[in-house]
GROMACS .gro file of C-alpha atoms in nm:
model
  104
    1UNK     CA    1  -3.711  28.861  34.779
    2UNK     CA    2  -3.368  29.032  34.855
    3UNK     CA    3  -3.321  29.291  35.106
    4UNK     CA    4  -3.091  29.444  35.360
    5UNK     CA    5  -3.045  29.481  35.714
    6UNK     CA    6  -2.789  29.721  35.807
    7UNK     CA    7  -2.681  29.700  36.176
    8UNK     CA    8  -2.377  29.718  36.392
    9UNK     CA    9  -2.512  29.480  36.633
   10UNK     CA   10  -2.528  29.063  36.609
   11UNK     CA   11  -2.598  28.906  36.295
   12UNK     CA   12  -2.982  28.874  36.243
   13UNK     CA   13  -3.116  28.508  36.248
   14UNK     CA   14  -3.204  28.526  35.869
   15UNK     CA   15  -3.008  28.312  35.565
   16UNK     CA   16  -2.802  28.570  35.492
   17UNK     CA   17  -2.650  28.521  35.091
   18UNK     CA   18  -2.394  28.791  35.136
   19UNK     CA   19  -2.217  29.066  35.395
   20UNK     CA   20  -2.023  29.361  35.317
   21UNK     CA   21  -1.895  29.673  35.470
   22UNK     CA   22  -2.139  29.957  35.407
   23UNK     CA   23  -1.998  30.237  35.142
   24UNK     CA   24  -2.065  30.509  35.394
   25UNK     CA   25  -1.751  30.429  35.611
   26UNK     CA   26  -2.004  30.423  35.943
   27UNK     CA   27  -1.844  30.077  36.089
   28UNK     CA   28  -2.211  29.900  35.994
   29UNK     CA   29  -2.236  29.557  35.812
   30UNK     CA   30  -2.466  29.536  35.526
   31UNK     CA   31  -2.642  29.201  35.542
   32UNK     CA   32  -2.807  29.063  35.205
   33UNK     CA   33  -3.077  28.837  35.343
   34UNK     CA   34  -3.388  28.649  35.223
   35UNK     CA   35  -3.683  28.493  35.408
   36UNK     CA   36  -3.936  28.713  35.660
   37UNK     CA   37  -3.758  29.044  35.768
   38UNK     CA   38  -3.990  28.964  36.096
   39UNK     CA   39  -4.026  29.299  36.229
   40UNK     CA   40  -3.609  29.410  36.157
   41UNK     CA   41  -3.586  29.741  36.015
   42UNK     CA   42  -3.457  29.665  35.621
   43UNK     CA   43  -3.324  29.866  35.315
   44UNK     CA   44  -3.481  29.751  35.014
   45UNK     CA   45  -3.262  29.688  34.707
   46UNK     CA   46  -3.286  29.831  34.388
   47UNK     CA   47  -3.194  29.664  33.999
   48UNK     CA   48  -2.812  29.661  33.954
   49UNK     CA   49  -2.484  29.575  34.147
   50UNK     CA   50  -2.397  29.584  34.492
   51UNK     CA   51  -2.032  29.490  34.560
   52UNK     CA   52  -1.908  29.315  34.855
   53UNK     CA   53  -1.550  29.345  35.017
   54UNK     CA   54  -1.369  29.106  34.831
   55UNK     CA   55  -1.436  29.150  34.451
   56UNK     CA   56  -1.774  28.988  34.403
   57UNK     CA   57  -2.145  29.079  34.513
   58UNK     CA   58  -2.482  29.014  34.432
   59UNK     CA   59  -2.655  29.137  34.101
   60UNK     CA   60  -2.999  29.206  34.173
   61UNK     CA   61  -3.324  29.272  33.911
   62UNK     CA   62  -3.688  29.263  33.930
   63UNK     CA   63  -3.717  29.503  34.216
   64UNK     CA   64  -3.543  29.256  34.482
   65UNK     CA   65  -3.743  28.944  34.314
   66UNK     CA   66  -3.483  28.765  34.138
   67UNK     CA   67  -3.065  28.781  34.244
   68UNK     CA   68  -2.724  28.612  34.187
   69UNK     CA   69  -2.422  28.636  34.419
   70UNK     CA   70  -2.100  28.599  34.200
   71UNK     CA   71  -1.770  28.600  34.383
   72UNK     CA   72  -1.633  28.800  34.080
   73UNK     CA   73  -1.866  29.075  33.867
   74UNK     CA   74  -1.880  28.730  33.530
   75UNK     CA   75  -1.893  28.422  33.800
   76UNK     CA   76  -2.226  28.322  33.980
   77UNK     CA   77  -2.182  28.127  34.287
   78UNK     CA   78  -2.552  28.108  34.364
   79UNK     CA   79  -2.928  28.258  34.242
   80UNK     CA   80  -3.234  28.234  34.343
   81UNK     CA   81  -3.480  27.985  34.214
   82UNK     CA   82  -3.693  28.196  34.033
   83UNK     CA   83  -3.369  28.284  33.829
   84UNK     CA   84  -3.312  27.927  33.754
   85UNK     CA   85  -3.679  27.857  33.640
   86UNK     CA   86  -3.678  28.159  33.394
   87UNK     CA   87  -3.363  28.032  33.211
   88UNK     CA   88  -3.486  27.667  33.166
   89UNK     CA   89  -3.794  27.749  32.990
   90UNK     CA   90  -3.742  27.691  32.667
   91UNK     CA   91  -3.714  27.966  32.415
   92UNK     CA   92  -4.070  28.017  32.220
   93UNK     CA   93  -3.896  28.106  31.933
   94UNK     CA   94  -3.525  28.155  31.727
   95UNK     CA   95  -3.510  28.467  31.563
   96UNK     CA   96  -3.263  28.531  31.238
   97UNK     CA   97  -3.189  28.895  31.306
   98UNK     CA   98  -2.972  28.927  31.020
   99UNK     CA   99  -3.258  28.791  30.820
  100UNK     CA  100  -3.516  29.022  30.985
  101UNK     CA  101  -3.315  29.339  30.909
  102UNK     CA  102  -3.143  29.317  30.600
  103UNK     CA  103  -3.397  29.062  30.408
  104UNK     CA  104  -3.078  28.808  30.378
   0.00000   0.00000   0.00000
């Protein structure tokens, strides 16, 4: 589970996947962390993209459960593991779409 801890203090002792700037311009750091928050105030994430200062950023979906951090929006650099065991199950079944449609 991804979340955030937003702070202008020290970095928090957590294995932080990504930092960033926050958008609101307040001099904070945004830190993208996993593991046991342990008590530190945290902003959950939501599904989509949150950018980081350089061009990349971490895509996240399934409510915080599953993320990628991609040092360019096409590019992952690293996900999580439950990311990794979804896309090596093997597919249950190969649709023909074009057959399924149109009959062809």
């Amino acid at each position: 589970m991804m979340f955030i801890v937003r702070t202008s203090g020290p970095r928090p002792d957590l294995a932080i996947k990504m930092t960033r700037s926050t958008p609101d311009g307040s001099g904070q750091t945004d830190y993208f962390c996993v593991g046991d928050p342990g008590g530190l105030p945290v902003i959950p994430v939501h599904d989509g993209w949150y950018a980081d200062d350089t061009g990349g950023g971490v895509a996240i979906f399934g409510q915080g459960q599953f993320w990628e951090v991609r040092d360019t929006p096409l590019s992952v650099v690293e996900s999580d593991d439950g990311v990794a065991e979804k896309a090596a199950q093997p597919v249950a079944e190969i649709v023909n779409v074009r057959g399924a449609i149109f009959g062809v």
